XYZ file of C-alpha atoms in Angstrom:
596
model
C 0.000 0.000 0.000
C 2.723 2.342 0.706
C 4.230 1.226 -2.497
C 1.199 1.923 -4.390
C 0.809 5.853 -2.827
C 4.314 7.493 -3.134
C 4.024 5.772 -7.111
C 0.794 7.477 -7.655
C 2.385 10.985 -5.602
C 4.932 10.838 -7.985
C 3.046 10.373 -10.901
C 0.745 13.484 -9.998
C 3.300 15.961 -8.765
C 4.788 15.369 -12.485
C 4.789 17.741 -14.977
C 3.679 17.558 -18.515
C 6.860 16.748 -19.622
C 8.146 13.910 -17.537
C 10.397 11.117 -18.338
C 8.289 7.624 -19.042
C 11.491 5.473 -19.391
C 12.394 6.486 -15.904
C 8.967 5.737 -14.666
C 9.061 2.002 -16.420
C 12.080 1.736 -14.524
C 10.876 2.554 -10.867
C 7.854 0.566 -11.674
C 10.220 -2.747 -12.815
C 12.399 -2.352 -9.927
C 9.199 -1.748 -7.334
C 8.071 -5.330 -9.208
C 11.382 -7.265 -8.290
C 11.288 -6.216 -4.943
C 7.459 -7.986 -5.077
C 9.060 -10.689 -6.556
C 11.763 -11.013 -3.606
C 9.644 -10.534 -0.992
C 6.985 -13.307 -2.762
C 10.169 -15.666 -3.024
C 10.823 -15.174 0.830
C 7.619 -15.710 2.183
C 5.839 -18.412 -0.285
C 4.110 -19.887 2.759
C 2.226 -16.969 3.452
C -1.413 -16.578 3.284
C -1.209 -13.452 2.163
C 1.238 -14.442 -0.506
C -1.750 -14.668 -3.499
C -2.428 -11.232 -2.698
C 1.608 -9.796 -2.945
C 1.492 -11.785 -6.328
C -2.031 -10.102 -7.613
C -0.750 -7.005 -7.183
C 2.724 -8.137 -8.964
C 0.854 -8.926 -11.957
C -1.290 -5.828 -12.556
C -0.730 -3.573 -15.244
C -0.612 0.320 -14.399
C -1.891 2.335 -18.021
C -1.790 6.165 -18.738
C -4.489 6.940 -20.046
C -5.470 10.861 -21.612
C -8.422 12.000 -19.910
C -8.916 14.371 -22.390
C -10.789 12.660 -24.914
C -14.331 13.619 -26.543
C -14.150 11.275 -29.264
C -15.446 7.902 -30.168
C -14.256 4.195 -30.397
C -11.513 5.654 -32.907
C -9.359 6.942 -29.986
C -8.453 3.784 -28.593
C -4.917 2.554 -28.649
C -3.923 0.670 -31.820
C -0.846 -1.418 -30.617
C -0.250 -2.911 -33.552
C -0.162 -0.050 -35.041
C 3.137 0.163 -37.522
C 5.176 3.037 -36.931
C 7.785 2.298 -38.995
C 6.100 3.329 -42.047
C 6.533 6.829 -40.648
C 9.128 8.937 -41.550
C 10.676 11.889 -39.567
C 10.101 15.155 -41.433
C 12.004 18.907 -41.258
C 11.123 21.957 -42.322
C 13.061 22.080 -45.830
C 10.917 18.845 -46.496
C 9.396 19.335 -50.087
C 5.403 19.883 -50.553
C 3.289 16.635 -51.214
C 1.415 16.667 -54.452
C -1.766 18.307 -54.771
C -5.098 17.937 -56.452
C -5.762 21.035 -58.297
C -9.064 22.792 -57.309
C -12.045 22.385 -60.018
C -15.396 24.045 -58.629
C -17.248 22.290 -61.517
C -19.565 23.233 -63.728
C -19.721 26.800 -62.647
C -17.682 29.278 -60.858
C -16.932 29.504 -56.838
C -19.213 31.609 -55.902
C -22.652 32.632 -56.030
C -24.674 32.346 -59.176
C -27.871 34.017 -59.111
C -29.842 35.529 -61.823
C -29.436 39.945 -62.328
C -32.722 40.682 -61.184
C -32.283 39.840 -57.404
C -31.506 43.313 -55.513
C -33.459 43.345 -53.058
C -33.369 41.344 -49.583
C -36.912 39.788 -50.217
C -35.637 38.236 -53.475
C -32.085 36.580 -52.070
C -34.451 35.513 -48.736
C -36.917 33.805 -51.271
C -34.312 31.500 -52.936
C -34.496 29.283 -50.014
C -37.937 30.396 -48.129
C -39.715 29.978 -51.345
C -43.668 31.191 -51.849
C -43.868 27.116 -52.534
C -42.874 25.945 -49.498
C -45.065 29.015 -47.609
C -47.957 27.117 -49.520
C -47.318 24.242 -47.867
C -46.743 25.287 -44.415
C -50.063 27.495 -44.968
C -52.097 24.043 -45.824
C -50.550 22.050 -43.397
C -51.146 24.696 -40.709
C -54.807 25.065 -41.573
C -55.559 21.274 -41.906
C -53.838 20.673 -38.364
C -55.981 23.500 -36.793
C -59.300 21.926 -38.356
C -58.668 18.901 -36.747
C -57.445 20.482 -33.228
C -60.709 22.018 -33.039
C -63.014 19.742 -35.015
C -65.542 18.427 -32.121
C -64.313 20.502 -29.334
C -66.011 23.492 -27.974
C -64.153 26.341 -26.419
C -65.134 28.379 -23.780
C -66.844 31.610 -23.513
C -63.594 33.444 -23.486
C -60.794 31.039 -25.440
C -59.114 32.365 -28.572
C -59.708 29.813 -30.513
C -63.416 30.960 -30.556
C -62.067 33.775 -33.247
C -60.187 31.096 -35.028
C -60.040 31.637 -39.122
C -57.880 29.986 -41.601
C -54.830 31.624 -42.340
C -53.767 33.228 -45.455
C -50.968 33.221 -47.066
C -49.960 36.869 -46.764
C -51.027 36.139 -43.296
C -47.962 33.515 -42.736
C -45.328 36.021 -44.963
C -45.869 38.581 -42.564
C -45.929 36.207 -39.315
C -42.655 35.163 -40.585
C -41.278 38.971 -40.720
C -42.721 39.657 -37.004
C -40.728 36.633 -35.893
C -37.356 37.407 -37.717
C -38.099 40.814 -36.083
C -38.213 39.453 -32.541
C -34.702 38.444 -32.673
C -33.675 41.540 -33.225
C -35.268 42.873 -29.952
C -35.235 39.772 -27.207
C -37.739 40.727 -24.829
C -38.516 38.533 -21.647
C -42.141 36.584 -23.129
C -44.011 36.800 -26.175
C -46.613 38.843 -24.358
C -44.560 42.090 -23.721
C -43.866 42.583 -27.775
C -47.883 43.363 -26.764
C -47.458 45.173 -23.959
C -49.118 48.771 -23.569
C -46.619 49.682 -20.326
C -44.855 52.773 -21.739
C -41.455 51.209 -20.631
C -42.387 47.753 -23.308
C -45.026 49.734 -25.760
C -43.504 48.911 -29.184
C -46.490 49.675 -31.815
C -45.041 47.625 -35.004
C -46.102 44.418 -33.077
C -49.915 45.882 -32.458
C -50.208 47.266 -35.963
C -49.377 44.161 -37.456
C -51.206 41.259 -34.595
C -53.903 41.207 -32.361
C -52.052 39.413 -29.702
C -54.676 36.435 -29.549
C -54.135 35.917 -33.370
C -50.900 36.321 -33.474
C -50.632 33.085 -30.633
C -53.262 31.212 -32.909
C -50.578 31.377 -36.066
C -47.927 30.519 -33.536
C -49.680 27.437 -31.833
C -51.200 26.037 -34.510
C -47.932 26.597 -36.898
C -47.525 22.796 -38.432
C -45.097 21.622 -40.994
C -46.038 18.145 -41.875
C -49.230 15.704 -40.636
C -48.426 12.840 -39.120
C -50.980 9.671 -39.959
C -52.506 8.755 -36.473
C -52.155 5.123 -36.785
C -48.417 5.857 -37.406
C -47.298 7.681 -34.550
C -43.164 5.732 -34.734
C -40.228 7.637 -33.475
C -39.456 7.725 -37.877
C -42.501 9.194 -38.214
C -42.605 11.723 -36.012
C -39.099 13.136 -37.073
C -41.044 13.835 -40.870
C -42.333 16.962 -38.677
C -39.413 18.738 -39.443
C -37.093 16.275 -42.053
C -38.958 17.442 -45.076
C -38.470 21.047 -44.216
C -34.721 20.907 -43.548
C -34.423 18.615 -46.529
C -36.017 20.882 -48.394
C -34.076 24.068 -48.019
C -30.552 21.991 -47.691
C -31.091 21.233 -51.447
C -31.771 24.981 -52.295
C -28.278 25.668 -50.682
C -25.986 24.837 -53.233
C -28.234 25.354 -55.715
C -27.192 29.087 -56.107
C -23.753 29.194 -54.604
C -20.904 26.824 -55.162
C -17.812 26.833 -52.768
C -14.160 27.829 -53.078
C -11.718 25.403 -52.369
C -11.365 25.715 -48.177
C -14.775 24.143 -46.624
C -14.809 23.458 -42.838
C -17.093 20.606 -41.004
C -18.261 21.410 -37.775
C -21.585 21.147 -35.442
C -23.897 24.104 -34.826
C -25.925 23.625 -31.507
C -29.393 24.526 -30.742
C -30.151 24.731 -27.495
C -32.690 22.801 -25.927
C -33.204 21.012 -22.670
C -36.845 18.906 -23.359
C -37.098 15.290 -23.101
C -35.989 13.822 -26.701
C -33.945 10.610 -27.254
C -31.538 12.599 -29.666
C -30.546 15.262 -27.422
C -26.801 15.855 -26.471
C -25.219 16.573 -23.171
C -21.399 18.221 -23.393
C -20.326 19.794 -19.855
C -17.173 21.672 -21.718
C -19.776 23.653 -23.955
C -21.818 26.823 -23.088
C -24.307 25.040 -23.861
C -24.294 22.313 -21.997
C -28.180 20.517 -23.573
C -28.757 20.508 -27.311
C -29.834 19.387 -30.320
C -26.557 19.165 -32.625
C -26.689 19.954 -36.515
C -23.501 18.695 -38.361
C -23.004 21.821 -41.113
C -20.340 22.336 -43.974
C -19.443 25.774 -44.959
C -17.738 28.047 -47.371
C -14.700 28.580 -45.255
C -14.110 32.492 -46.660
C -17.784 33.364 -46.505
C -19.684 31.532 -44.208
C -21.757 30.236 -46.382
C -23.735 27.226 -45.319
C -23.259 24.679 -48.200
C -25.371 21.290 -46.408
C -26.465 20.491 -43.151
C -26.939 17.222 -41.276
C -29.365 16.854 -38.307
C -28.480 14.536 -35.987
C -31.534 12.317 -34.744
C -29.997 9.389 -33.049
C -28.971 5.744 -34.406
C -31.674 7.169 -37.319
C -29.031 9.342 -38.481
C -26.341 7.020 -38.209
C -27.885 4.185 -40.328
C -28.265 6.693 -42.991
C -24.432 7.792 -42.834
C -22.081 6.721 -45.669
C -19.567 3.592 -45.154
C -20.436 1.987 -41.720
C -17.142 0.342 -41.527
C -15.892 3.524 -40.219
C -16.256 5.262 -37.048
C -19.067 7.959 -36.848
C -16.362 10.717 -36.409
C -15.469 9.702 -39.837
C -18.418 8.885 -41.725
C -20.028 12.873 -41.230
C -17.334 14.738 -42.816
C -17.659 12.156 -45.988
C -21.742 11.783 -45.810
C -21.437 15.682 -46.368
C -18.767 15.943 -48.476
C -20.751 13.528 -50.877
C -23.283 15.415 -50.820
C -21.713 18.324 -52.026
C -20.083 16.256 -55.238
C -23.650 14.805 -55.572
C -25.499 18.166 -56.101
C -21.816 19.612 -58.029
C -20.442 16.728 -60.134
C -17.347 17.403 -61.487
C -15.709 19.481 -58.580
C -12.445 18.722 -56.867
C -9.590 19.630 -54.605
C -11.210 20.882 -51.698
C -9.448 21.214 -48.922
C -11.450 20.450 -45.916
C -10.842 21.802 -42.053
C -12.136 19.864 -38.841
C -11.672 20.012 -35.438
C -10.271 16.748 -33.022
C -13.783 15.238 -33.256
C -13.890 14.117 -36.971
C -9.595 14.843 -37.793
C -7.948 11.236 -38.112
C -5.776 9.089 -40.401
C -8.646 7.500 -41.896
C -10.391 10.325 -42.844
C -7.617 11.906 -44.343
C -7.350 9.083 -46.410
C -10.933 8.220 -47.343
C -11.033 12.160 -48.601
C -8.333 11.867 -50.743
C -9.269 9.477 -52.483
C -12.425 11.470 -53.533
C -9.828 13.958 -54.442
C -10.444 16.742 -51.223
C -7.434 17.493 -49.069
C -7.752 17.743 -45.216
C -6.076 19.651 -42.430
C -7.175 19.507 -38.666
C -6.358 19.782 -35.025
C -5.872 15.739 -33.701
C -5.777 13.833 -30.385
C -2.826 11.885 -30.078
C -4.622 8.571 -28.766
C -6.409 8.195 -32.127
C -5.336 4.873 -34.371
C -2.569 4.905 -36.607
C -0.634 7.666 -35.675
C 3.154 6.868 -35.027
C 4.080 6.478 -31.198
C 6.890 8.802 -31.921
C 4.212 11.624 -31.773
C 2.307 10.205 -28.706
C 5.592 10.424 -26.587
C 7.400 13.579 -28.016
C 10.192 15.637 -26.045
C 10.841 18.490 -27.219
C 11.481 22.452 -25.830
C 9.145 25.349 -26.466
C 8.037 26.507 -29.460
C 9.603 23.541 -31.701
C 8.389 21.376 -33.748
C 8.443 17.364 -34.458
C 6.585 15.928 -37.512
C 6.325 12.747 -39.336
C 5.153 11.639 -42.602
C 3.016 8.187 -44.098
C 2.912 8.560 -47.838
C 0.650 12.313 -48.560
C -0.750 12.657 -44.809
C 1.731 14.769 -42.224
C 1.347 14.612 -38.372
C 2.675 17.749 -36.960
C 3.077 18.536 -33.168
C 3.843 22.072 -32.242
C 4.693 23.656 -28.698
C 4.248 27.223 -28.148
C 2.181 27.511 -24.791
C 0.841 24.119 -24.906
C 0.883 21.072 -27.717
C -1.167 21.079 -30.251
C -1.386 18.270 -33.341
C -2.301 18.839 -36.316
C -3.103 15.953 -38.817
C -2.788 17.300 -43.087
C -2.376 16.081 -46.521
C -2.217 19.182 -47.542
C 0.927 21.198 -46.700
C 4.411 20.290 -44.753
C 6.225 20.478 -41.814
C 7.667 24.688 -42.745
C 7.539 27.206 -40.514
C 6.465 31.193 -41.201
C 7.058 34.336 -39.102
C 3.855 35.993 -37.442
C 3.070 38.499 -35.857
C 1.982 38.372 -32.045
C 0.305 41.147 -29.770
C 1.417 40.650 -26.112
C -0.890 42.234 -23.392
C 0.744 45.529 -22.689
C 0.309 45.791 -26.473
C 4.254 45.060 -27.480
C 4.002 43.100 -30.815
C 7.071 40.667 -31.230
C 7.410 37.902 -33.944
C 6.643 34.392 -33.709
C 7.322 31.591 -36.155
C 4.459 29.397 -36.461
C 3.454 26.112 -38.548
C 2.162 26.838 -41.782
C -0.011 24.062 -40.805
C -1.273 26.038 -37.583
C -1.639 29.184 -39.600
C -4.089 27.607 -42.477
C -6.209 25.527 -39.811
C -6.220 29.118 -37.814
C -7.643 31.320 -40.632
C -9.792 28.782 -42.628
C -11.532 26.801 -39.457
C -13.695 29.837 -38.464
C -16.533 29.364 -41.101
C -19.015 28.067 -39.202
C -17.794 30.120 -36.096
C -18.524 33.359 -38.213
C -22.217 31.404 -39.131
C -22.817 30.844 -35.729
C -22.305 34.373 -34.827
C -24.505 35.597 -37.613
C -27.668 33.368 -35.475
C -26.662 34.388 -31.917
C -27.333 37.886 -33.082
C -30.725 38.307 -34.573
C -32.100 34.604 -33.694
C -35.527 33.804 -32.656
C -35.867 30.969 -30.005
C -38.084 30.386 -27.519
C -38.698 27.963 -24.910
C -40.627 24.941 -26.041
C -41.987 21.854 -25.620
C -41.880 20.868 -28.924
C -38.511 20.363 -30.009
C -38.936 20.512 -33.715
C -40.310 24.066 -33.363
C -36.718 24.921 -32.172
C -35.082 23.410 -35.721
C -37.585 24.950 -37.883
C -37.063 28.875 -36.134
C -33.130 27.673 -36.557
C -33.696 26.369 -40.585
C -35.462 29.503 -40.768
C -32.486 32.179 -39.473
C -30.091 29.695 -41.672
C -32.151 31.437 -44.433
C -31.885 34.630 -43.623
C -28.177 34.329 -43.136
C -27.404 32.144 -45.859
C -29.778 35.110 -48.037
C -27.696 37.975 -46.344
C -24.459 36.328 -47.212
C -24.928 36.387 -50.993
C -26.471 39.351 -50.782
C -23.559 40.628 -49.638
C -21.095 39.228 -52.509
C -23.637 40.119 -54.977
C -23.445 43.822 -54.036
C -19.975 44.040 -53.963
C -19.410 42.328 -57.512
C -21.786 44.592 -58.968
C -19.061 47.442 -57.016
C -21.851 48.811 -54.874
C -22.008 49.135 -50.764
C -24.072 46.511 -49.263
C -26.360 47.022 -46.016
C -24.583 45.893 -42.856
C -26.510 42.631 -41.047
C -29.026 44.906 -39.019
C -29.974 46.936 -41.922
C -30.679 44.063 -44.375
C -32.787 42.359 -41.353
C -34.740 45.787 -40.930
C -35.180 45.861 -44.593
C -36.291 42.202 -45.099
C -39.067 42.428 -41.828
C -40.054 45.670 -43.873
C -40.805 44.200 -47.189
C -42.151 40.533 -45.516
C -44.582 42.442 -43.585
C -45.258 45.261 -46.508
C -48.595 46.753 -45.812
C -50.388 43.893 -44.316
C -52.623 45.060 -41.512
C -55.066 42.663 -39.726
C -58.546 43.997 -39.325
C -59.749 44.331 -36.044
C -63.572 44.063 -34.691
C -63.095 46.452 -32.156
C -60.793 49.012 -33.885
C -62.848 49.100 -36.626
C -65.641 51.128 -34.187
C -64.092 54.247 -33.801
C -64.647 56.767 -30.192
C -67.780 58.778 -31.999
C -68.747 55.653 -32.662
C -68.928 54.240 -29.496
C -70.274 56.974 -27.642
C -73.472 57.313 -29.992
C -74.131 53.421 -29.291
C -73.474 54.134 -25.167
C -75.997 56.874 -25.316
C -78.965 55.748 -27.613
C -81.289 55.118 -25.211
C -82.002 52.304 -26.060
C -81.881 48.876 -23.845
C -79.165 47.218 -23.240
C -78.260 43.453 -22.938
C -76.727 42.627 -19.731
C -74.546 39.405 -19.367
C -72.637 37.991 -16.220
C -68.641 36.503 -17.221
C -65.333 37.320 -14.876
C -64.952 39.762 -12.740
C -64.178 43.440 -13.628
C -63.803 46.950 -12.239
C -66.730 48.800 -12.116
C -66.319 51.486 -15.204
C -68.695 54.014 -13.256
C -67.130 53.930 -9.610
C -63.951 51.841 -9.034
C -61.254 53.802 -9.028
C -57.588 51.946 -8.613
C -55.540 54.902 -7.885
C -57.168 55.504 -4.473
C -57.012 52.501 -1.258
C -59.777 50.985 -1.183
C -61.834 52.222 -3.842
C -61.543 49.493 -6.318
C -64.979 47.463 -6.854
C -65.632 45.012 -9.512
C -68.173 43.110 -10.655
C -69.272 40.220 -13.155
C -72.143 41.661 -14.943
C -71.283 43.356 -18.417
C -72.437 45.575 -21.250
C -72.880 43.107 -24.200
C -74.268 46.083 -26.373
C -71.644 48.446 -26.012
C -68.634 47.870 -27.935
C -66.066 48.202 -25.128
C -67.743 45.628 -22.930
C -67.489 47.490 -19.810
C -67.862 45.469 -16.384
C -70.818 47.953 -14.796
C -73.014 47.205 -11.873
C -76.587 47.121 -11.947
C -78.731 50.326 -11.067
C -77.377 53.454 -10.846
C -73.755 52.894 -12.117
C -75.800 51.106 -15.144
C -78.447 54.816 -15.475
C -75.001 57.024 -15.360
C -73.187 54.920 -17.754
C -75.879 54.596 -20.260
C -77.496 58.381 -19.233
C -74.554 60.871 -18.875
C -71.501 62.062 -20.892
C -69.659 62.183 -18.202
C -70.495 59.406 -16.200
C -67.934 59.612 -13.414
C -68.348 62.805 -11.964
């Protein structure tokens, strides 16, 4: 037992760079003196215990690991087929770049100018048709044999329009530019929360009708399956993945990374990561234009459904989503080549690298060191600060790197040189740095979906739900809008004129989404004249009982204890005032000015 603690003490109180040959050797020698000690006292009983403790194996093993099956140790692993590399090594050969049939780039037709247009290249009026029908059949048979109340808001209930849904889509792309604390307060009439676009545009109640009864594909009932229920929002996300590349083709640096939505309800997909921000989430696998931003395809992840539809199951997961998407995009693009394709430590490994090449697309990512086939040379480097150590297996180069920490990098695109950069210190005292060309690439070419991301966390609508798929659909949705904005962007400046910034071209799009549209309202239709002529006619007046409400005659809130309420009602007058019977009733229906 003693043996056992100052071992692990020493093997804590290390530092990152200790000596493991030293370490084999205490541990050898601590194992003879076992042996000794078993040889001396063989007639012990507590000799089979000495021995079990002789014969157990002590393994490292990195912690830091967020990977799959494909960081396990390979030990037969042979890492003689890698060759130490230097700087002056010569560049590996390279597949020259061929977008395909058409230019990098987008390629739209000269009429689009205006944000509506680029917006409705992926939110087309065809698929508002469909939302509009599914949304109205769904409602119809949500209230089909029910009854509501006296008060619900589904009494008002209409079918919606389609002009209706184009400008409930700008009011929502609108809310994420203005997060307020509940869908309520875009309604509220406090002079701290008033904001009238909401009110000229909604009612409130109809407003919550379009958003509750919003539906993008029926389910049969007698198929309810976990398959079937994911059609809710598959077809949609299908649907505007394949208007992606349809006007834009990508230059030769694409990245492969997750974006996360975040969600916490009770779904068998959902992923938990405690190193994230966002900790709960539903993950979408994306690949983007690496200079733009530009999402080219996107991958939902539901579960083992997504997985049996992945490319090449021989191959770990962490493998098979960079290639199901890369296939994609030579699927919708034939005839394109030599991409060069960043990742992060999650998909980066030796098999990848290789399964991309031989579809002709280079690859250059950040690596763990436990993952298979890498040499062993790289798994137990020594070397001092800022220096290098890098090893080659026919085109694919494993480079480790120590500035501040280690990092390895995996390519099959570049080699082991070095360039001089420059580095701002704190106190603001630049001084220059030689880096990995490696490094430098992976640095300026892996923020594409970083730069998407931040384009959503801006202006993004997303609410608490219970329904998870509504959280996907308001995501596909502000993947639309940014997607739109992007080319929008390098349309403008190839035609050599200044594009809006991002908050402008939102205004601008809510603006021409919403256009005119107006809802009608019952009440506001009545105007004050109006209402007063009806109030004073003389006539009679139908008096109805419902909740309780001040008193319009005498209740008075501003004063302690003057409030009174009351259920009875004017049903005749427009305003349905809560008014008690008798004389509040005579000076309410009697006088102009009934509260004096």
């Amino acid at each position: 037992m003693l043996i056992s603690m100052e071992l692990s003490n020493e093997i804590s109180s290390s530092e990152d760079e200790f000596e493991v040959t030293l370490l084999n050797e205490e541990i050898t020698s601590i194992h003879r003196e076992l042996d000794d000690k078993e040889n001396t006292s063989s007639d012990d009983d507590d000799s089979n215990e000495v021995s079990g403790v002789r014969r157990r194996k002590i393994r490292i093993i990195n912690s830091e690991c967020d990977s799959d099956s494909d960081t396990a140790e390979d030990p037969q692993s042979d890492s003689s087929e890698w060759i130490s590399c230097t700087e002056s090594e010569e560049i590996p050969s390279r597949i020259p770049f061929i977008a395909g049939d058409t230019p990098a780039g987008p390629h739209i037709l000269l009429d689009k100018k205006e944000p509506l247009d680029f917006f409705k290249l992926f939110f087309t009026n065809e698929l508002v048709n469909e939302i509009v029908t599914e949304t109205n059949n769904y409602a119809r048979k949500k209230l089909e044999n029910k009854t509501p109340s006296q008060y619900s808001i589904w009494r008002a209930w209409h079918s919606v329009t389609i002009e209706e849904m184009w400008a409930f889509i700008g009011v929502i792309i609108n809310m994420g530019t203005m997060p307020l604390a509940n869908l309520q307060e875009y309604w509220s009439r406090n002079d701290i929360s008033y904001i009238p676009f909401y009110s000229n545009k909604f009612t409130r109640d109809r407003f919550n009708q379009i958003f509750w009864m919003l539906h993008l594909k029926t389910i049969p009932t007698r198929d309810t399956g976990p398959r079937t229920r994911l059609q809710l929002i598959s077809c949609f996300l299908e649907y505007i993945n394949s208007k992606f590349l349809e006007y834009f083709s990508p230059g030769k640096e694409i990245c492969v990374d997750e974006s996360i939505i975040k969600f916490k309800g009770r779904i068998s997909f959902i992923t938990y990561n405690p190193k994230k921000p966002t900790k709960w989430c539903v993950r979408v696998y994306t690949m983007t234009d690496s200079n733009t931003g530009y999402i080219c395809g996107i991958l939902p992840y539901y579960g083992s459904f997504t997985t049996e539809k992945l490319i090449r199951p021989d191959l770990p997961i962490s493998a098979r989503i960079p290639l199901h998407l890369y296939t994609m995009l030579l699927k919708k693009i034939p005839g394109t080549q030599g991409h060069h394709m960043f990742t992060d430590r999650y998909y980066t490994s030796f098999i990848l690298a290789e399964e991309l090449f031989k579809l002709k697309c280079h690859l250059t990512g950040t690596i763990l060191t436990n993952r298979k086939n890498l040499p062993n040379q790289i798994k137990k480097t020594k070397f001092r600060k800022k220096s290098t150590v890098a090893y080659r297996k026919r085109n694919t180069l494993v480079l480790a790197w120590k500035d501040k920490k280690v990092v390895t990098c995996l390519t099959n695109w570049s080699n082991a040189g070095m360039s001089t950069v420059k580095r701002i210190l704190r106190d603001g005292i630049e001084i220059n740095v030689k880096k990995p060309n490696v490094v430098i690439n992976y640095i300026k070419y892996m923020g594409g979906v970083d730069r998407t991301d931040q384009y959503a966390s801006t202006y993004c609508f997303l609410r608490k739900s219970l329904k998870w798929w509504r959280k996907l659909f308001f995501w596909g949705l502000e993947i639309c809008a940014i997607n739109s904005y992007i080319l929008y962007k390098i349309t403008e400046e190839q035609r050599r004129q200044r594009p809006l910034k991002h908050l402008p071209y939102v205004k601008t799009l809510v603006q021409q989404l919403t256009g005119d549209f107006h809802q009608i309202r019952d009440r506001a239709s009545i105007s004050t004249s109006n209402s007063e002529k009806i109030r004073l006619n003389g006539k009679l007046h139908n008096i109805l009982t419902g909740v309780r409400k001040d008193c319009k005659v005498c209740s008075q809130r501003n004063k302690l204890g003057k409030r009174h309420q009351t259920t009875y009602y004017c049903d005749t007058c427009p305003e349905k005032p809560g008014i008690h019977l008798g004389n509040c009733y005579m000076k309410y229906h009697t006088k102009q000015n009934y509260k004096n």
